[in-house]
XYZ file of C-alpha atoms in Angstrom:
659
model
C -0.409 1.187 -124.940
C -3.286 0.229 -126.858
C -3.211 0.089 -130.832
C -5.384 2.527 -132.690
C -7.526 -0.632 -133.644
C -7.990 -1.112 -129.625
C -8.823 2.358 -129.017
C -11.495 2.181 -131.694
C -12.717 -1.022 -129.920
C -13.097 0.162 -126.690
C -14.391 3.527 -128.224
C -17.347 1.126 -129.467
C -17.562 -0.790 -126.059
C -18.108 2.233 -124.382
C -20.716 3.437 -127.005
C -22.461 0.109 -126.558
C -23.103 0.039 -122.895
C -24.177 3.879 -123.027
C -27.506 5.629 -123.514
C -27.532 8.455 -126.093
C -28.463 10.847 -123.860
C -25.281 10.179 -121.716
C -23.261 10.214 -124.785
C -20.293 12.667 -124.346
C -20.447 15.788 -126.661
C -17.710 15.318 -128.712
C -19.629 11.868 -129.754
C -22.578 13.460 -131.138
C -23.508 15.432 -134.153
C -26.533 16.978 -135.699
C -27.837 17.358 -138.955
C -31.135 18.352 -140.498
C -32.810 18.322 -136.852
C -31.889 14.594 -136.388
C -29.167 13.968 -134.014
C -26.832 11.275 -134.508
C -23.987 9.150 -132.555
C -20.899 8.795 -134.478
C -18.758 6.397 -134.326
C -15.287 5.633 -136.318
C -15.311 1.647 -137.058
C -12.529 -0.304 -136.725
C -12.717 -0.515 -140.663
C -11.807 3.093 -141.047
C -15.494 4.201 -141.693
C -17.731 6.385 -140.249
C -21.079 5.283 -138.743
C -23.765 7.967 -137.802
C -26.666 6.113 -135.779
C -30.099 7.510 -134.831
C -31.664 7.526 -131.507
C -34.352 5.041 -133.054
C -31.106 2.998 -133.879
C -28.700 3.305 -130.744
C -30.624 0.333 -128.648
C -29.803 -1.484 -131.483
C -26.112 -0.324 -131.978
C -24.803 -4.077 -131.579
C -26.735 -5.040 -134.773
C -26.022 -1.904 -136.847
C -21.804 -2.000 -136.730
C -20.421 -2.709 -140.279
C -19.444 -5.819 -139.269
C -22.840 -7.400 -138.901
C -24.173 -6.544 -142.120
C -21.917 -4.869 -144.617
C -18.097 -6.387 -144.101
C -17.634 -8.956 -146.510
C -20.532 -8.393 -148.931
C -22.922 -9.853 -145.980
C -26.010 -7.548 -147.210
C -25.575 -8.883 -151.103
C -24.778 -12.910 -150.161
C -27.048 -13.414 -147.276
C -29.685 -10.616 -148.338
C -31.749 -9.793 -151.119
C -32.059 -7.032 -153.750
C -35.613 -5.730 -153.769
C -37.315 -6.301 -156.919
C -38.785 -3.040 -158.618
C -36.731 -0.918 -156.533
C -34.574 2.034 -158.404
C -31.193 1.812 -157.281
C -29.208 -0.645 -155.019
C -31.439 -1.592 -152.073
C -31.362 -4.520 -150.327
C -33.042 -6.481 -147.599
C -30.997 -8.255 -144.919
C -30.875 -9.930 -141.681
C -28.041 -8.717 -139.845
C -25.897 -11.181 -138.321
C -26.833 -12.182 -134.627
C -25.529 -10.267 -131.420
C -26.839 -11.713 -127.941
C -28.552 -14.235 -130.279
C -30.653 -11.724 -132.000
C -31.036 -10.554 -135.776
C -32.166 -7.340 -136.976
C -34.109 -7.234 -140.360
C -32.418 -4.085 -142.214
C -33.130 -2.443 -145.582
C -29.581 -1.271 -146.795
C -29.801 1.504 -149.454
C -27.105 2.750 -151.173
C -27.367 6.737 -151.588
C -27.586 8.127 -155.364
C -26.892 11.779 -154.179
C -25.347 13.932 -157.268
C -26.495 11.395 -159.645
C -28.790 12.523 -162.579
C -32.508 11.814 -161.774
C -34.115 9.876 -164.094
C -37.145 10.596 -163.583
C -40.191 11.036 -166.177
C -43.935 11.357 -165.110
C -46.420 10.424 -166.764
C -49.570 12.648 -167.572
C -51.932 10.237 -165.921
C -49.806 10.811 -162.752
C -52.335 11.666 -160.091
C -50.105 14.192 -158.365
C -50.713 17.928 -159.396
C -46.654 18.139 -159.178
C -45.314 21.699 -161.153
C -43.394 20.751 -164.306
C -40.331 22.760 -162.984
C -40.243 20.819 -159.735
C -39.826 17.805 -162.213
C -37.127 19.806 -164.116
C -35.253 20.101 -161.356
C -35.799 17.209 -159.203
C -32.711 15.650 -157.089
C -31.907 13.120 -154.729
C -31.611 13.580 -151.222
C -28.559 13.670 -149.788
C -27.959 11.173 -147.195
C -28.799 13.341 -143.922
C -31.597 15.243 -145.763
C -33.457 12.452 -146.317
C -33.143 11.255 -142.714
C -34.229 14.588 -141.769
C -37.377 14.548 -143.956
C -38.390 11.143 -142.662
C -38.058 11.857 -139.477
C -40.232 15.308 -140.097
C -42.858 12.953 -141.938
C -43.310 10.333 -139.034
C -43.536 13.646 -136.456
C -46.779 14.743 -139.091
C -45.102 17.620 -140.503
C -47.771 20.107 -141.333
C -50.180 18.280 -139.175
C -48.791 16.438 -136.547
C -52.513 15.930 -135.006
C -53.107 13.241 -138.093
C -52.192 9.553 -137.043
C -48.746 8.994 -138.045
C -47.920 7.945 -141.117
C -45.909 4.463 -141.251
C -42.451 4.509 -142.218
C -39.326 3.060 -141.940
C -37.404 3.786 -138.915
C -34.409 5.387 -140.206
C -31.563 3.649 -137.782
C -28.107 4.327 -139.273
C -26.058 6.077 -142.008
C -22.374 4.258 -142.644
C -19.645 5.766 -144.473
C -17.198 3.361 -145.627
C -13.829 4.225 -145.625
C -12.827 3.189 -149.532
C -12.474 5.964 -152.079
C -13.602 5.866 -155.568
C -13.639 8.290 -158.954
C -16.375 10.361 -159.798
C -17.682 8.666 -162.215
C -17.471 4.989 -160.552
C -20.035 6.576 -158.401
C -22.112 8.609 -161.099
C -21.845 11.735 -159.757
C -21.726 15.361 -160.748
C -19.659 17.842 -159.085
C -21.911 20.366 -159.222
C -24.860 18.575 -158.027
C -22.559 17.607 -154.934
C -21.419 20.851 -154.254
C -25.177 21.942 -153.637
C -25.858 19.193 -151.519
C -22.693 20.423 -149.225
C -23.386 23.642 -149.420
C -27.377 22.734 -147.791
C -25.407 20.583 -145.234
C -22.734 23.222 -144.135
C -25.383 26.318 -143.772
C -27.125 23.472 -141.428
C -23.843 22.838 -139.364
C -22.753 26.222 -138.987
C -21.741 26.591 -135.522
C -21.747 23.182 -134.645
C -19.157 22.082 -132.425
C -18.688 18.776 -134.389
C -19.649 19.107 -138.139
C -20.767 16.499 -140.753
C -18.876 16.916 -143.913
C -19.693 15.102 -147.412
C -16.971 13.632 -149.168
C -17.567 13.516 -153.153
C -15.207 10.079 -153.234
C -16.938 7.967 -150.435
C -20.307 5.992 -150.869
C -23.082 6.636 -148.563
C -25.242 3.541 -146.730
C -28.362 4.345 -145.455
C -29.580 1.358 -143.141
C -33.392 0.976 -142.545
C -35.742 -0.830 -140.315
C -37.774 -3.490 -142.816
C -41.482 -3.278 -142.925
C -43.767 -6.230 -142.519
C -46.075 -6.718 -145.634
C -45.920 -6.749 -149.409
C -45.645 -3.733 -151.858
C -49.525 -3.024 -153.494
C -48.840 -4.192 -156.479
C -46.909 -7.672 -155.353
C -50.534 -7.952 -152.974
C -52.878 -7.212 -155.899
C -53.593 -10.366 -156.926
C -53.902 -11.852 -153.667
C -56.198 -9.223 -152.484
C -58.251 -8.791 -155.506
C -57.129 -5.469 -156.594
C -57.413 -4.398 -160.071
C -55.513 -1.132 -161.804
C -58.390 1.189 -160.900
C -58.156 0.064 -157.298
C -54.299 0.738 -157.279
C -54.840 4.111 -159.012
C -57.294 5.065 -156.048
C -54.907 4.178 -153.588
C -51.943 6.154 -155.199
C -54.544 8.999 -154.931
C -55.317 8.420 -151.487
C -51.822 7.876 -150.242
C -50.811 11.470 -152.138
C -53.688 13.264 -150.163
C -52.643 11.806 -146.862
C -48.798 13.194 -147.583
C -50.284 16.719 -148.861
C -52.218 16.498 -145.675
C -48.710 16.593 -144.131
C -47.013 18.521 -146.555
C -44.896 16.004 -148.213
C -44.671 14.688 -151.570
C -42.769 12.440 -153.520
C -41.954 12.952 -157.205
C -42.209 9.448 -158.063
C -45.061 8.086 -155.781
C -46.206 4.602 -157.222
C -48.144 1.540 -155.515
C -44.751 0.058 -155.685
C -43.659 2.281 -152.442
C -46.433 1.137 -150.231
C -46.464 -1.348 -148.126
C -49.520 -3.261 -147.498
C -50.362 -6.496 -145.167
C -52.855 -9.106 -146.682
C -54.711 -10.870 -144.238
C -53.720 -14.409 -143.696
C -57.609 -15.514 -143.815
C -60.275 -14.506 -146.244
C -58.128 -12.244 -148.517
C -58.082 -8.594 -148.647
C -55.959 -6.050 -146.692
C -55.392 -5.000 -143.268
C -57.362 -2.027 -142.185
C -58.166 -0.754 -138.426
C -60.797 1.514 -138.152
C -62.019 1.689 -141.338
C -58.823 2.671 -142.841
C -56.139 0.530 -144.781
C -52.613 0.186 -143.001
C -49.788 1.236 -145.558
C -46.202 1.943 -144.755
C -44.208 4.549 -147.079
C -40.773 3.592 -148.429
C -38.521 4.660 -150.971
C -37.721 8.622 -149.683
C -34.467 9.688 -152.389
C -37.299 11.713 -154.123
C -39.379 13.045 -150.925
C -39.971 16.666 -150.299
C -41.747 19.214 -148.974
C -44.480 20.931 -150.628
C -44.382 24.714 -151.212
C -47.884 25.094 -148.739
C -46.177 22.777 -146.200
C -42.879 25.160 -146.262
C -45.233 28.523 -146.050
C -47.245 26.828 -142.919
C -44.090 25.595 -141.756
C -42.869 29.347 -141.154
C -46.216 30.439 -140.136
C -46.295 27.616 -137.424
C -42.562 29.004 -136.038
C -43.910 32.257 -136.037
C -47.204 31.713 -133.923
C -45.043 29.498 -131.461
C -42.346 32.635 -131.640
C -45.136 34.799 -130.846
C -46.436 33.031 -127.985
C -43.444 32.396 -126.156
C -42.560 36.129 -127.005
C -45.785 37.146 -125.463
C -44.816 35.240 -122.320
C -40.599 36.177 -122.323
C -40.656 37.805 -118.810
C -42.034 34.681 -117.230
C -39.599 33.116 -114.861
C -37.961 29.634 -115.900
C -39.728 26.673 -115.131
C -37.814 24.079 -112.789
C -37.194 21.637 -116.106
C -36.037 24.261 -118.235
C -32.690 23.640 -119.934
C -29.336 23.367 -117.414
C -27.442 25.234 -119.654
C -29.262 28.789 -119.720
C -28.064 30.489 -116.696
C -30.061 33.679 -115.369
C -28.607 36.981 -115.144
C -29.351 41.145 -114.879
C -27.344 43.748 -116.590
C -28.519 47.486 -116.236
C -31.950 46.251 -114.747
C -32.638 43.792 -117.518
C -33.027 40.253 -117.258
C -31.250 37.859 -119.334
C -30.604 34.119 -120.007
C -26.923 33.634 -121.158
C -25.348 30.709 -122.550
C -21.919 29.868 -124.405
C -22.346 28.341 -128.009
C -20.380 25.428 -129.275
C -18.392 27.568 -131.204
C -17.216 29.502 -128.204
C -19.864 32.681 -128.882
C -22.248 34.112 -126.329
C -25.992 34.699 -126.332
C -27.597 36.781 -123.844
C -31.569 36.418 -124.481
C -33.810 39.003 -123.119
C -36.314 37.949 -120.558
C -36.511 34.548 -118.727
C -38.395 32.440 -121.488
C -35.745 29.695 -122.129
C -38.025 28.613 -124.909
C -36.844 32.063 -127.015
C -33.038 31.036 -126.706
C -32.528 29.001 -129.815
C -34.351 31.660 -132.111
C -31.581 33.806 -131.727
C -28.316 31.480 -132.033
C -26.436 33.335 -134.713
C -27.079 29.900 -137.043
C -30.597 30.862 -137.352
C -29.678 34.135 -138.728
C -26.465 35.540 -139.644
C -26.356 33.901 -143.278
C -30.027 34.128 -143.986
C -30.602 36.673 -146.911
C -30.804 40.076 -145.651
C -31.361 43.863 -146.607
C -28.907 46.205 -145.374
C -31.109 48.985 -143.788
C -28.119 51.824 -143.106
C -25.586 53.144 -145.006
C -22.910 54.173 -142.477
C -23.554 51.242 -140.086
C -24.097 47.319 -140.104
C -27.943 47.477 -139.489
C -29.631 44.711 -141.763
C -33.632 43.334 -141.508
C -33.570 39.362 -142.165
C -36.188 36.965 -141.868
C -34.257 34.018 -139.613
C -34.531 30.146 -140.844
C -37.234 30.007 -138.249
C -39.354 32.685 -140.240
C -39.030 35.290 -137.610
C -38.213 38.714 -138.900
C -35.724 40.611 -137.063
C -33.067 43.306 -137.553
C -29.686 42.898 -136.467
C -27.042 45.638 -135.617
C -23.267 44.913 -135.536
C -22.224 47.241 -132.247
C -19.822 49.767 -132.451
C -18.429 49.671 -128.807
C -14.753 49.845 -128.532
C -14.896 52.106 -131.870
C -14.048 55.887 -131.441
C -16.592 57.763 -133.282
C -15.254 59.567 -136.450
C -16.778 62.863 -135.780
C -15.766 66.351 -136.445
C -13.860 67.481 -133.231
C -14.377 71.172 -134.319
C -18.180 71.231 -134.542
C -20.193 71.300 -131.069
C -22.143 67.920 -131.893
C -18.984 66.218 -133.011
C -16.958 66.939 -129.749
C -20.298 65.890 -127.933
C -20.067 62.570 -129.741
C -16.687 61.917 -129.113
C -16.526 62.991 -125.928
C -19.505 60.140 -124.744
C -18.787 57.094 -127.511
C -20.659 54.631 -128.476
C -22.562 52.892 -125.930
C -22.491 49.045 -125.045
C -24.969 46.926 -126.843
C -25.973 45.937 -122.791
C -26.638 49.784 -122.852
C -28.582 50.318 -125.790
C -30.908 47.234 -124.617
C -31.577 48.985 -121.254
C -31.944 52.372 -123.126
C -34.670 50.670 -124.918
C -36.544 49.014 -122.579
C -36.137 52.236 -119.919
C -38.266 54.325 -122.782
C -40.623 51.877 -123.717
C -41.076 51.683 -119.528
C -41.610 55.810 -119.596
C -44.089 55.624 -122.507
C -41.674 56.371 -125.616
C -42.012 54.059 -128.273
C -39.062 51.980 -129.018
C -38.241 49.045 -131.262
C -38.224 45.825 -128.696
C -34.486 44.088 -128.013
C -34.752 40.735 -128.136
C -31.107 39.465 -127.519
C -27.310 40.357 -127.532
C -24.541 37.997 -129.748
C -20.835 37.641 -129.301
C -19.032 35.983 -131.972
C -16.743 33.201 -130.851
C -13.828 34.576 -133.005
C -11.569 37.079 -132.538
C -12.162 40.740 -135.054
C -9.510 43.659 -133.578
C -9.811 47.238 -134.525
C -6.938 49.570 -135.891
C -5.381 50.858 -132.722
C -6.030 54.563 -133.563
C -9.937 53.756 -133.908
C -9.901 51.981 -130.832
C -12.073 53.335 -127.650
C -11.457 51.261 -124.141
C -13.667 53.109 -122.140
C -17.019 50.999 -122.387
C -14.516 48.085 -121.749
C -13.537 49.492 -118.727
C -16.852 50.328 -117.074
C -18.403 47.030 -117.899
C -15.367 45.666 -116.154
C -16.922 44.253 -113.293
C -20.184 42.972 -114.979
C -19.570 39.217 -114.966
C -21.291 35.940 -116.892
C -23.454 33.871 -114.470
C -22.122 30.532 -113.676
C -18.427 29.974 -113.765
C -16.364 30.392 -114.547
C -17.137 34.185 -114.671
C -15.849 36.592 -117.275
C -16.265 40.185 -118.224
C -19.276 40.726 -120.101
C -17.639 43.208 -122.323
C -14.446 41.910 -124.190
C -12.090 43.796 -126.876
C -11.058 42.072 -130.006
C -14.947 40.322 -130.644
C -17.719 41.261 -132.287
C -21.099 42.062 -130.650
C -24.624 42.339 -132.364
C -27.727 43.153 -131.016
C -31.337 41.656 -132.079
C -34.184 43.884 -132.584
C -37.993 42.519 -133.540
C -38.920 43.901 -136.638
C -40.889 46.853 -136.180
C -44.550 46.266 -136.916
C -44.485 42.634 -137.037
C -42.770 39.616 -134.872
C -43.615 40.465 -131.333
C -43.196 44.062 -131.919
C -46.902 44.713 -131.883
C -48.165 41.434 -130.935
C -51.574 40.711 -131.216
C -51.796 44.284 -133.113
C -50.304 43.167 -136.976
C -49.553 40.524 -139.015
C -47.986 40.348 -141.956
C -50.048 39.401 -145.350
C -47.988 35.895 -145.655
C -48.892 34.819 -142.488
C -52.538 36.065 -142.855
C -52.750 33.859 -145.636
C -51.045 30.615 -143.704
C -53.348 31.229 -140.842
C -56.548 31.242 -142.880
C -57.016 34.617 -142.151
C -57.560 35.552 -146.322
C -58.464 33.242 -148.526
C -56.072 32.299 -151.687
C -58.244 34.614 -153.821
C -58.186 37.845 -150.947
C -54.534 37.270 -150.815
C -53.661 37.501 -154.105
C -56.247 40.808 -154.771
C -54.816 41.952 -151.578
C -51.058 41.594 -152.327
C -52.079 43.315 -156.336
C -53.786 46.063 -154.745
C -51.365 46.775 -152.180
C -48.444 46.817 -154.802
C -50.928 49.390 -157.123
C -51.581 51.599 -153.917
C -47.600 51.827 -153.602
C -47.281 52.982 -157.328
C -50.399 55.491 -156.582
C -48.658 57.378 -153.656
C -45.234 57.468 -155.713
C -43.343 54.326 -154.237
C -42.658 52.668 -157.530
C -39.917 50.124 -158.840
C -39.330 49.354 -154.623
C -39.125 45.508 -154.751
C -41.781 44.516 -151.332
C -41.912 41.194 -150.020
C -45.496 39.856 -149.165
C -44.294 39.466 -145.644
C -43.620 43.310 -145.355
C -47.083 44.577 -145.868
C -48.969 44.320 -142.438
C -52.551 44.236 -141.483
C -54.600 44.994 -138.490
C -55.892 42.704 -136.333
C -58.374 43.194 -133.042
C -57.850 41.825 -129.579
C -58.906 38.514 -130.716
C -56.207 37.836 -133.574
C -59.093 38.434 -136.300
C -58.265 41.051 -138.546
C -59.613 44.527 -138.632
C -62.471 45.416 -141.464
C -64.241 48.364 -142.429
C -67.710 48.760 -143.106
C -66.914 47.401 -146.133
C -65.204 44.192 -145.511
C -61.919 45.839 -146.166
C -58.769 45.594 -144.215
C -56.327 48.503 -143.841
C -52.844 47.458 -145.275
C -49.471 49.243 -144.011
C -45.918 49.394 -144.962
C -42.992 49.938 -141.809
C -40.411 52.594 -143.209
C -38.626 55.330 -141.226
C -39.305 58.552 -141.359
C -36.478 60.084 -143.847
C -37.216 57.576 -146.487
C -40.902 58.234 -146.068
C -40.031 62.028 -146.348
C -37.792 61.171 -149.422
C -40.545 59.671 -151.271
C -42.498 62.427 -150.387
C -45.621 60.821 -148.599
C -44.523 62.604 -145.410
C -44.274 66.360 -145.989
C -41.559 68.468 -144.548
C -43.188 70.156 -141.701
C -44.974 67.025 -140.327
C -41.361 65.253 -140.576
C -39.818 67.985 -138.628
C -42.709 68.256 -136.090
C -42.454 64.402 -135.384
C -38.832 64.916 -134.622
C -39.288 67.909 -132.720
C -42.022 66.258 -130.568
C -39.473 62.636 -129.721
C -36.402 65.028 -128.755
C -38.896 66.995 -126.595
C -40.368 63.601 -125.159
C -36.200 62.334 -124.613
C -35.577 65.900 -123.096
C -38.247 65.768 -120.332
C -36.262 62.356 -119.481
C -32.651 64.219 -119.737
C -32.106 62.356 -122.608
C -30.499 63.377 -125.740
C -29.649 61.688 -129.231
C -26.544 62.994 -130.256
C -27.118 62.213 -133.744
C -30.767 62.457 -134.139
C -32.470 61.997 -137.764
C -35.294 60.691 -139.455
C -33.373 57.596 -140.152
C -34.069 56.802 -135.880
C -37.787 56.908 -136.374
C -39.927 54.123 -137.847
C -43.542 55.117 -138.877
C -45.870 53.040 -140.399
C -47.534 54.492 -143.837
C -51.281 53.190 -144.777
C -51.297 52.405 -147.994
C -54.391 54.822 -148.324
C -51.464 57.594 -147.957
C -52.124 57.843 -143.938
C -49.455 56.972 -141.021
C -50.608 55.229 -137.967
C -51.252 58.109 -135.407
C -51.715 58.478 -131.578
C -54.811 59.404 -129.818
C -53.829 63.020 -130.288
C -53.817 62.560 -133.843
C -50.139 62.870 -134.529
C -48.223 60.615 -136.301
C -46.703 57.804 -134.338
C -43.111 57.239 -134.495
C -40.389 54.646 -132.849
C -37.425 55.351 -131.779
C -34.548 52.674 -132.931
C -31.440 53.691 -132.415
C -29.606 54.339 -129.270
C -25.799 54.072 -129.594
C -25.505 57.683 -129.499
C -27.673 58.544 -126.694
C -26.469 60.091 -123.619
C -28.435 61.297 -120.155
C -29.903 57.800 -119.414
C -28.197 56.918 -116.390
C -31.228 57.620 -114.327
C -32.848 55.169 -116.253
C -31.550 52.089 -115.994
C -30.464 49.944 -113.293
C -28.342 50.927 -111.258
C -24.461 49.540 -111.764
C -22.462 47.292 -109.473
C -20.710 48.940 -106.534
C -17.557 50.866 -107.903
C -18.698 51.093 -111.346
C -18.970 55.050 -111.992
C -21.431 56.696 -114.258
C -20.804 57.251 -118.135
């Protein structure tokens, strides 16, 4: 029987001969957008190797550069660097060494940062005051994003050191030995844990262990050292610093202590001067522990993600191309097409449509822990902006719970007799109503949690589970789509944006990010919109800029009146509009009667119908969005207690009775 050390050696040998894309899932972890191959080392430490480093694994093993203090005894500490940073050639493997930069992370240490008043970057004082060193995984994530172009991927790639590996030696230390603050460390831990949520194998930071980052060496000299040979004076170095800062800003990044020591240039061997290509100075950027995104890049990042999402959403019913992800399996339930997959935490996701590009947007890790607003006093219904900047509404399904309605009141008896519709029924109802010309919110996905969540026996209603039992998940092993003791959520496009009216509206923040508005007009419009709300009697309500909606034409341009002004609207339910007295009782009652009548012509009844179930768009001029007939347009958003829909949705499988 092999010893533990032998098993580790066998594992490393297996890794060394296996391509990164062929590693078993239990060896691959991900953090801040970077994938790593994870190895336990013979010394008892942990080694995380990026895709860039994986082909050089034999020289990145700690035995090749860390053991016995090799990095210090055979390397040199980089002068002018802050912290412990070394350049070292690894021990040879296969007759080859590797030039490395070994950097000990200063995560959770105090930042001794003072920026002179002459520093050429306009960094707000509060950013300097709250400066922190990046954690190792966060730093690698930011560097990889910068290498990819950040906010401007069309620009030439910015040269950086290649992030190769992160090594965590097995030894533990007291906090004072590492200079760490527990509160600072906890902030890093929370950031990483949020990023790791729902991961099959999560990375956890250990406050008592060191973290060593390994980069590839960039040939050349830092700009300060090269200045004399290249004939550069202080003014030249300042101009270079300004140039680098500007190029980083174009890509949406900044370094809080940017300086010529961080710019690697290449002196020419003959004639002096520095290497240029196509008239531009060739330089590399080093030292990333204070690298961060600019505020503008963060906003633009969300805008791009939203635009990508909108483009995918418009094509959500297109068949999956042959190159689509193989873990997504197509299926159909009640006439609605889905792409289905299991998630690493044991959950399940059904994405409405056939476009595989939409799937990752609806994983629970993208929306379940983001700040949310509760929309219903009775049910778990929340509005949130996902980590990708997409505005959605998610509802916890009541399926399997007996409705708590008065059995001695006619409507209460009807509700109890019918029970709550399943998430698959609610999605099918919404899609069917939209096909029939009745406005309804747009379903995006259904998710099921990976953990059990039981219901008290006296509340349990098993009827929907029996009816749905013949419906099975696609692929093998197949299982019922609806299983008791799990929580189901339906995800919906936020009314008025994010696909609900693709090409018809755009929120105020996105309009600025897409340069439909300049900064001055954005600020003026945001201020005027809030003033208009107060004039309408809607005061003291916190409204975010992304909640204000602007009309756009078919080409995506803002619609403007003869005076060049654009109309601003706010989405709300009809009952809220009535309570704020912007929707009068007669129009409120008429709106509900009209929609109830439209449902009735289809044989459908909403058993608990109220103004909460109808969404409207209020123009800040006090007028509601109206249809061609001049009547207020209302959009249905609740489908759990509808009955009489059986003839509208797809046929159930053979042997499944109607409800």
